PDB file of C-alpha atoms in Angstrom:
ATOM      1  CA  MET A   1       0.000   0.000   0.000  1.00 39.00           C
ATOM      2  CA  PRO A   2       1.449   3.431  -0.859  1.00 43.00           C
ATOM      3  CA  ARG A   3       2.447   5.512   2.076  1.00 44.00           C
ATOM      4  CA  ASN A   4      -0.379   7.788   3.126  1.00 48.00           C
ATOM      5  CA  PRO A   5       0.798  11.429   3.186  1.00 44.00           C
ATOM      6  CA  LEU A   6      -1.595  12.013   6.070  1.00 46.00           C
ATOM      7  CA  HIS A   7       0.810  10.077   8.303  1.00 51.00           C
ATOM      8  CA  ASN A   8       3.377  12.876   7.917  1.00 54.00           C
ATOM      9  CA  ILE A   9       0.694  15.543   8.359  1.00 48.00           C
ATOM     10  CA  ARG A  10      -0.571  13.950  11.556  1.00 57.00           C
ATOM     11  CA  ALA A  11       2.984  13.668  12.882  1.00 59.00           C
ATOM     12  CA  ARG A  12       3.523  17.380  12.279  1.00 55.00           C
ATOM     13  CA  ILE A  13       0.205  18.271  13.901  1.00 58.00           C
ATOM     14  CA  ALA A  14       1.146  16.131  16.906  1.00 59.00           C
ATOM     15  CA  ALA A  15       4.532  17.820  17.216  1.00 61.00           C
ATOM     16  CA  LEU A  16       2.961  21.274  16.876  1.00 54.00           C
ATOM     17  CA  LEU A  17       0.295  20.553  19.493  1.00 62.00           C
ATOM     18  CA  ALA A  18       2.877  19.255  21.947  1.00 61.00           C
ATOM     19  CA  ALA A  19       5.071  22.306  21.321  1.00 58.00           C
ATOM     20  CA  VAL A  20       2.157  24.714  21.901  1.00 59.00           C
ATOM     21  CA  VAL A  21       1.299  23.092  25.219  1.00 57.00           C
ATOM     22  CA  LEU A  22       4.949  23.102  26.322  1.00 61.00           C
ATOM     23  CA  MET A  23       5.371  26.755  25.363  1.00 56.00           C
ATOM     24  CA  ALA A  24       2.214  27.626  27.248  1.00 61.00           C
ATOM     25  CA  ALA A  25       3.730  26.043  30.337  1.00 56.00           C
ATOM     26  CA  TRP A  26       6.553  28.585  30.214  1.00 55.00           C
ATOM     27  CA  THR A  27       4.337  31.561  29.434  1.00 52.00           C
ATOM     28  CA  PRO A  28       3.609  33.780  32.467  1.00 53.00           C
ATOM     29  CA  CYS A  29      -0.166  33.927  33.066  1.00 48.00           C
ATOM     30  CA  ALA A  30      -0.891  36.956  35.181  1.00 47.00           C
ATOM     31  CA  SER A  31      -4.601  36.157  35.149  1.00 53.00           C
ATOM     32  CA  ALA A  32      -4.115  32.579  36.394  1.00 65.00           C
ATOM     33  CA  GLN A  33      -5.325  32.065  39.940  1.00 86.00           C
ATOM     34  CA  GLU A  34      -6.228  29.254  42.257  1.00 87.00           C
ATOM     35  CA  ALA A  35      -9.421  27.469  41.228  1.00 90.00           C
ATOM     36  CA  PRO A  36     -12.236  27.603  43.834  1.00 91.00           C
ATOM     37  CA  TYR A  37     -12.722  23.809  43.667  1.00 95.00           C
ATOM     38  CA  LYS A  38      -9.998  21.162  43.675  1.00 96.00           C
ATOM     39  CA  PHE A  39     -11.609  18.451  41.551  1.00 97.00           C
ATOM     40  CA  ASP A  40     -13.930  17.881  38.623  1.00 96.00           C
ATOM     41  CA  PHE A  41     -15.673  14.628  37.647  1.00 98.00           C
ATOM     42  CA  GLY A  42     -17.457  14.090  34.349  1.00 97.00           C
ATOM     43  CA  ALA A  43     -18.711  11.787  31.609  1.00 98.00           C
ATOM     44  CA  GLU A  44     -18.657  12.154  27.835  1.00 98.00           C
ATOM     45  CA  LEU A  45     -20.382  10.489  24.903  1.00 98.00           C
ATOM     46  CA  GLY A  46     -19.824  10.690  21.171  1.00 97.00           C
ATOM     47  CA  MET A  47     -18.300   9.261  18.010  1.00 96.00           C
ATOM     48  CA  SER A  48     -15.062   7.377  17.428  1.00 94.00           C
ATOM     49  CA  GLY A  49     -12.906   6.962  14.332  1.00 90.00           C
ATOM     50  CA  TYR A  50      -9.941   4.909  13.128  1.00 88.00           C
ATOM     51  CA  GLN A  51      -7.212   5.204  10.531  1.00 80.00           C
ATOM     52  CA  GLY A  52      -4.973   2.346   9.570  1.00 73.00           C
ATOM     53  CA  GLU A  53      -4.726  -0.314   6.870  1.00 71.00           C
ATOM     54  CA  ALA A  54      -8.534  -0.643   6.570  1.00 70.00           C
ATOM     55  CA  SER A  55      -9.707   2.967   6.564  1.00 71.00           C
ATOM     56  CA  LYS A  56      -9.070   5.996   4.383  1.00 70.00           C
ATOM     57  CA  THR A  57      -9.641   8.619   7.061  1.00 73.00           C
ATOM     58  CA  LEU A  58     -10.499   8.882  10.734  1.00 75.00           C
ATOM     59  CA  LEU A  59     -14.152   9.441   9.792  1.00 76.00           C
ATOM     60  CA  SER A  60     -14.579   6.663   7.202  1.00 77.00           C
ATOM     61  CA  HIS A  61     -16.123   4.208   9.685  1.00 83.00           C
ATOM     62  CA  PRO A  62     -17.577   6.068  12.681  1.00 89.00           C
ATOM     63  CA  GLY A  63     -18.175   4.175  15.914  1.00 93.00           C
ATOM     64  CA  PHE A  64     -19.314   4.776  19.482  1.00 95.00           C
ATOM     65  CA  ALA A  65     -17.272   6.428  22.236  1.00 97.00           C
ATOM     66  CA  PHE A  66     -17.867   6.778  25.980  1.00 98.00           C
ATOM     67  CA  GLY A  67     -15.570   8.116  28.677  1.00 97.00           C
ATOM     68  CA  LEU A  68     -15.269   8.962  32.363  1.00 98.00           C
ATOM     69  CA  GLY A  69     -12.736  11.432  33.691  1.00 97.00           C
ATOM     70  CA  VAL A  70     -11.564  13.256  36.776  1.00 98.00           C
ATOM     71  CA  ARG A  71      -9.576  16.485  36.838  1.00 97.00           C
ATOM     72  CA  TYR A  72      -7.383  18.082  39.465  1.00 98.00           C
ATOM     73  CA  LEU A  73      -7.762  21.878  39.159  1.00 97.00           C
ATOM     74  CA  PRO A  74      -4.721  23.712  40.555  1.00 95.00           C
ATOM     75  CA  THR A  75      -5.562  26.997  38.802  1.00 93.00           C
ATOM     76  CA  THR A  76      -8.204  28.444  36.506  1.00 93.00           C
ATOM     77  CA  ARG A  77      -5.829  27.960  33.530  1.00 93.00           C
ATOM     78  CA  TRP A  78      -4.536  24.427  34.154  1.00 94.00           C
ATOM     79  CA  ALA A  79      -6.002  21.000  34.826  1.00 96.00           C
ATOM     80  CA  PHE A  80      -4.545  17.523  35.230  1.00 97.00           C
ATOM     81  CA  ARG A  81      -6.954  14.930  33.874  1.00 97.00           C
ATOM     82  CA  GLY A  82      -7.178  11.172  34.231  1.00 97.00           C
ATOM     83  CA  GLY A  83      -9.622   9.282  32.033  1.00 97.00           C
ATOM     84  CA  PHE A  84     -11.034   5.864  31.180  1.00 98.00           C
ATOM     85  CA  ASN A  85     -12.555   5.461  27.718  1.00 97.00           C
ATOM     86  CA  VAL A  86     -14.374   2.748  25.798  1.00 97.00           C
ATOM     87  CA  LEU A  87     -14.967   2.940  22.060  1.00 95.00           C
ATOM     88  CA  THR A  88     -15.661   0.825  19.007  1.00 94.00           C
ATOM     89  CA  ILE A  89     -13.682   1.023  15.781  1.00 90.00           C
ATOM     90  CA  SER A  90     -14.083  -0.770  12.463  1.00 86.00           C
ATOM     91  CA  GLY A  91     -12.732  -0.822   8.944  1.00 78.00           C
ATOM     92  CA  ASP A  92     -13.146  -2.475   5.555  1.00 75.00           C
ATOM     93  CA  THR A  93     -10.598  -2.498   2.735  1.00 71.00           C
ATOM     94  CA  SER A  94     -13.283  -3.108   0.069  1.00 69.00           C
ATOM     95  CA  ASP A  95     -14.168   0.598   0.005  1.00 69.00           C
ATOM     96  CA  MET A  96     -10.556   1.665  -0.488  1.00 63.00           C
ATOM     97  CA  ASP A  97      -8.645   2.311  -3.729  1.00 65.00           C
ATOM     98  CA  ASN A  98      -5.673   0.161  -2.696  1.00 62.00           C
ATOM     99  CA  VAL A  99      -5.502  -3.373  -4.092  1.00 60.00           C
ATOM    100  CA  TRP A 100      -4.046  -6.017  -1.802  1.00 60.00           C
ATOM    101  CA  PRO A 101      -2.190  -9.174  -2.917  1.00 59.00           C
ATOM    102  CA  GLU A 102      -4.454 -11.759  -4.619  1.00 61.00           C
ATOM    103  CA  GLY A 103      -7.276  -9.207  -4.604  1.00 63.00           C
ATOM    104  CA  LYS A 104      -8.179 -10.043  -1.023  1.00 68.00           C
ATOM    105  CA  THR A 105     -10.310  -7.760   1.138  1.00 71.00           C
ATOM    106  CA  TYR A 106     -10.214  -7.418   4.914  1.00 71.00           C
ATOM    107  CA  SER A 107     -12.564  -6.064   7.526  1.00 73.00           C
ATOM    108  CA  PHE A 108     -12.583  -5.891  11.318  1.00 80.00           C
ATOM    109  CA  ASN A 109     -14.478  -4.705  14.380  1.00 86.00           C
ATOM    110  CA  SER A 110     -12.609  -3.863  17.588  1.00 88.00           C
ATOM    111  CA  THR A 111     -13.502  -2.703  21.058  1.00 93.00           C
ATOM    112  CA  VAL A 112     -10.888  -0.358  22.463  1.00 94.00           C
ATOM    113  CA  TYR A 113     -10.242   0.533  26.108  1.00 96.00           C
ATOM    114  CA  ASP A 114      -7.773   3.176  27.186  1.00 96.00           C
ATOM    115  CA  LEU A 115      -6.456   4.831  30.316  1.00 97.00           C
ATOM    116  CA  THR A 116      -5.009   8.311  29.874  1.00 97.00           C
ATOM    117  CA  ALA A 117      -3.272  10.991  31.926  1.00 97.00           C
ATOM    118  CA  ARG A 118      -3.249  14.439  30.358  1.00 96.00           C
ATOM    119  CA  VAL A 119      -2.478  18.050  31.105  1.00 95.00           C
ATOM    120  CA  GLU A 120      -4.980  20.673  29.897  1.00 95.00           C
ATOM    121  CA  PHE A 121      -4.264  24.313  29.190  1.00 94.00           C
ATOM    122  CA  ASN A 122      -7.214  26.745  29.124  1.00 94.00           C
ATOM    123  CA  PHE A 123      -6.750  29.747  26.861  1.00 93.00           C
ATOM    124  CA  PHE A 124      -8.654  31.898  29.391  1.00 92.00           C
ATOM    125  CA  SER A 125      -9.150  31.780  33.154  1.00 92.00           C
ATOM    126  CA  PHE A 126     -12.151  29.474  33.417  1.00 94.00           C
ATOM    127  CA  GLY A 127     -14.768  30.253  36.050  1.00 92.00           C
ATOM    128  CA  ILE A 128     -17.462  32.534  37.440  1.00 89.00           C
ATOM    129  CA  GLY A 129     -16.517  35.317  39.795  1.00 76.00           C
ATOM    130  CA  GLU A 130     -16.111  39.003  40.416  1.00 65.00           C
ATOM    131  CA  THR A 131     -15.252  41.187  37.418  1.00 66.00           C
ATOM    132  CA  TYR A 132     -11.777  42.029  38.721  1.00 69.00           C
ATOM    133  CA  LYS A 133     -10.817  38.326  38.576  1.00 73.00           C
ATOM    134  CA  LYS A 134     -11.199  38.436  34.764  1.00 82.00           C
ATOM    135  CA  MET A 135     -12.597  34.914  34.559  1.00 88.00           C
ATOM    136  CA  ARG A 136     -14.691  33.679  31.654  1.00 92.00           C
ATOM    137  CA  ARG A 137     -17.554  31.207  31.539  1.00 94.00           C
ATOM    138  CA  TRP A 138     -16.117  29.719  28.356  1.00 95.00           C
ATOM    139  CA  THR A 139     -12.689  28.821  27.050  1.00 95.00           C
ATOM    140  CA  PRO A 140     -11.039  26.734  24.333  1.00 96.00           C
ATOM    141  CA  TYR A 141      -8.337  24.386  25.592  1.00 96.00           C
ATOM    142  CA  LEU A 142      -5.519  22.098  24.448  1.00 94.00           C
ATOM    143  CA  SER A 143      -4.490  18.806  26.002  1.00 94.00           C
ATOM    144  CA  VAL A 144      -1.690  16.273  25.614  1.00 94.00           C
ATOM    145  CA  GLY A 145      -0.557  13.326  27.678  1.00 95.00           C
ATOM    146  CA  LEU A 146       0.262   9.629  27.880  1.00 96.00           C
ATOM    147  CA  GLY A 147      -1.953   6.584  27.866  1.00 96.00           C
ATOM    148  CA  LEU A 148      -2.268   2.825  27.660  1.00 96.00           C
ATOM    149  CA  THR A 149      -4.538   1.245  25.035  1.00 94.00           C
ATOM    150  CA  MET A 150      -6.014  -2.254  24.884  1.00 93.00           C
ATOM    151  CA  ALA A 151      -7.908  -3.414  21.777  1.00 91.00           C
ATOM    152  CA  MET A 152      -9.948  -6.612  21.464  1.00 89.00           C
ATOM    153  CA  CYS A 153     -10.620  -7.858  17.918  1.00 84.00           C
ATOM    154  CA  ASP A 154     -12.137 -11.351  17.599  1.00 77.00           C
ATOM    155  CA  ASP A 155      -9.714 -13.592  19.506  1.00 76.00           C
ATOM    156  CA  ASP A 156      -6.850 -11.094  19.365  1.00 82.00           C
ATOM    157  CA  THR A 157      -5.943  -8.711  22.185  1.00 86.00           C
ATOM    158  CA  ALA A 158      -3.384  -5.966  21.627  1.00 86.00           C
ATOM    159  CA  PHE A 159      -1.744  -3.590  24.111  1.00 88.00           C
ATOM    160  CA  GLY A 160       0.270  -0.495  23.443  1.00 89.00           C
ATOM    161  CA  PRO A 161       1.338   2.840  24.935  1.00 94.00           C
ATOM    162  CA  SER A 162      -0.321   5.849  23.354  1.00 94.00           C
ATOM    163  CA  ILE A 163      -0.196   9.634  23.118  1.00 93.00           C
ATOM    164  CA  PRO A 164      -3.604  11.358  23.332  1.00 95.00           C
ATOM    165  CA  MET A 165      -3.842  14.895  21.944  1.00 93.00           C
ATOM    166  CA  GLY A 166      -6.954  17.010  21.972  1.00 94.00           C
ATOM    167  CA  PHE A 167      -8.606  20.344  21.370  1.00 94.00           C
ATOM    168  CA  GLY A 168     -11.832  21.291  23.125  1.00 96.00           C
ATOM    169  CA  PHE A 169     -14.208  23.936  24.362  1.00 97.00           C
ATOM    170  CA  LYS A 170     -15.632  24.376  27.885  1.00 97.00           C
ATOM    171  CA  PHE A 171     -18.691  26.305  29.006  1.00 97.00           C
ATOM    172  CA  LYS A 172     -19.695  26.857  32.622  1.00 96.00           C
ATOM    173  CA  LEU A 173     -23.449  26.335  33.040  1.00 95.00           C
ATOM    174  CA  LYS A 174     -23.297  27.120  36.760  1.00 93.00           C
ATOM    175  CA  GLU A 175     -20.548  27.686  39.302  1.00 92.00           C
ATOM    176  CA  ARG A 176     -19.859  23.949  39.623  1.00 94.00           C
ATOM    177  CA  LEU A 177     -21.450  22.509  36.473  1.00 97.00           C
ATOM    178  CA  ASN A 178     -19.596  22.488  33.151  1.00 98.00           C
ATOM    179  CA  LEU A 179     -20.410  21.471  29.589  1.00 98.00           C
ATOM    180  CA  PHE A 180     -17.558  20.563  27.234  1.00 98.00           C
ATOM    181  CA  THR A 181     -16.893  19.192  23.766  1.00 98.00           C
ATOM    182  CA  GLU A 182     -13.606  17.751  22.545  1.00 97.00           C
ATOM    183  CA  PHE A 183     -11.931  16.253  19.505  1.00 95.00           C
ATOM    184  CA  ALA A 184      -8.993  14.017  20.404  1.00 95.00           C
ATOM    185  CA  VAL A 185      -6.640  11.923  18.283  1.00 93.00           C
ATOM    186  CA  ILE A 186      -4.676   9.088  19.823  1.00 93.00           C
ATOM    187  CA  LYS A 187      -1.407   7.766  18.391  1.00 90.00           C
ATOM    188  CA  VAL A 188      -0.941   4.113  19.402  1.00 90.00           C
ATOM    189  CA  PHE A 189       2.501   2.523  19.380  1.00 88.00           C
ATOM    190  CA  ASN A 190       1.054  -0.741  18.101  1.00 78.00           C
ATOM    191  CA  ASP A 191      -0.199  -1.915  14.691  1.00 71.00           C
ATOM    192  CA  HIS A 192      -2.631  -4.557  15.988  1.00 75.00           C
ATOM    193  CA  ILE A 193      -5.628  -2.598  17.300  1.00 79.00           C
ATOM    194  CA  ASP A 194      -7.365  -3.608  14.056  1.00 75.00           C
ATOM    195  CA  GLY A 195      -6.397  -7.282  14.450  1.00 68.00           C
ATOM    196  CA  LYS A 196      -3.337  -9.281  13.470  1.00 66.00           C
ATOM    197  CA  ASP A 197      -4.659 -10.029   9.963  1.00 60.00           C
ATOM    198  CA  LEU A 198      -4.346  -6.347   9.039  1.00 59.00           C
ATOM    199  CA  SER A 199      -0.799  -5.893  10.290  1.00 58.00           C
ATOM    200  CA  ASP A 200       1.871  -5.208   7.647  1.00 56.00           C
ATOM    201  CA  LEU A 201      -0.451  -5.750   4.652  1.00 55.00           C
ATOM    202  CA  ALA A 202       1.801  -3.550   2.534  1.00 55.00           C
ATOM    203  CA  THR A 203       4.889  -5.499   3.666  1.00 52.00           C
ATOM    204  CA  ILE A 204       6.035  -2.360   5.515  1.00 50.00           C
ATOM    205  CA  LYS A 205       7.175  -3.892   8.768  1.00 51.00           C
ATOM    206  CA  SER A 206       5.783  -2.210  11.858  1.00 48.00           C
ATOM    207  CA  SER A 207       7.939  -1.046  14.724  1.00 44.00           C
ATOM    208  CA  PHE A 208       7.451   0.949  17.910  1.00 40.00           C
ATOM    209  CA  LEU A 209       7.539   4.214  15.947  1.00 45.00           C
ATOM    210  CA  LYS A 210       6.615   3.238  12.375  1.00 49.00           C
ATOM    211  CA  ASN A 211       3.428   2.127  10.598  1.00 51.00           C
ATOM    212  CA  ASN A 212       1.192   2.243  13.673  1.00 71.00           C
ATOM    213  CA  ASP A 213      -2.528   2.914  14.067  1.00 80.00           C
ATOM    214  CA  TRP A 214      -4.491   6.003  15.074  1.00 87.00           C
ATOM    215  CA  TYR A 215      -7.965   6.432  16.472  1.00 91.00           C
ATOM    216  CA  SER A 216     -10.043   9.449  17.444  1.00 92.00           C
ATOM    217  CA  ARG A 217     -12.925  10.616  19.636  1.00 94.00           C
ATOM    218  CA  PHE A 218     -15.370  13.452  19.112  1.00 96.00           C
ATOM    219  CA  THR A 219     -17.414  13.768  22.296  1.00 97.00           C
ATOM    220  CA  VAL A 220     -19.734  16.009  24.273  1.00 98.00           C
ATOM    221  CA  GLY A 221     -19.679  15.807  28.059  1.00 98.00           C
ATOM    222  CA  ILE A 222     -20.742  17.256  31.360  1.00 98.00           C
ATOM    223  CA  SER A 223     -18.753  17.590  34.586  1.00 98.00           C
ATOM    224  CA  TYR A 224     -19.258  18.622  38.196  1.00 98.00           C
ATOM    225  CA  GLU A 225     -16.704  20.354  40.439  1.00 97.00           C
ATOM    226  CA  PHE A 226     -16.236  19.434  44.095  1.00 96.00           C
ATOM    227  CA  GLY A 227     -13.775  19.814  46.964  1.00 95.00           C
ATOM    228  CA  LYS A 228     -14.093  23.533  47.684  1.00 93.00           C
ATOM    229  CA  ARG A 229     -10.884  25.243  48.681  1.00 89.00           C
ATOM    230  CA  CYS A 230     -10.749  27.209  51.912  1.00 81.00           C
ATOM    231  CA  GLU A 231     -10.618  30.898  50.993  1.00 69.00           C
ATOM    232  CA  THR A 232      -9.773  32.065  54.514  1.00 64.00           C
ATOM    233  CA  CYS A 233      -8.181  29.373  56.643  1.00 59.00           C
ATOM    234  CA  HIS A 234      -7.454  29.863  60.349  1.00 52.00           C
ATOM    235  CA  TYR A 235      -4.813  27.732  61.978  1.00 53.00           C
ATOM    236  CA  VAL A 236      -4.484  27.217  65.720  1.00 54.00           C
ATOM    237  CA  ASP A 237      -1.092  26.362  67.148  1.00 51.00           C
TER     238      ASP A 237
END
């Protein structure tokens, strides 16, 4: 199979996203302040996608995605997020232009589970408060992190480390209730999340860094903040 130029594009997007988040970490944020609540718990639901040997694009064979996540909120600009996600992915080479040896076609259906740890950077101080605090009820955000992915396809089970990268938008419905939407792409360091039959079809041998699979999530979710910080704490010796 000819090399897909989108692989190089995705690699550049991944590098750019990581660089933006790292640069943001070194950018002084005068408006950043301690968040009023320490934690945030939420759920999300939406559509999944896959790109590998049996799919032209991430949206060729949409599936189902569900996730649960908890955030630690040190400031109104930053969050550390842990998540557990379940999604379905599928593919079919019969609707692709590539012709495989002996004219064979391949298809698959996988259930994917992943655990992720990510850092999120809000473009604006996210919250509701007095005007002088300069907080906003809405903000776009970027995220990047590390994860572990497990995919089950027929009798095959594949594991691999992964790098989740996302862009999203948050809106505060109330002081403690948030609505968010996110598009995330996940680079998996494994070529078997679509089953062993689809590995190395083009005789391009896979490795830890080469010829691996990608999947995506486009979700809408809701979250609730808890663990109020003490604004004025009195200590007794």
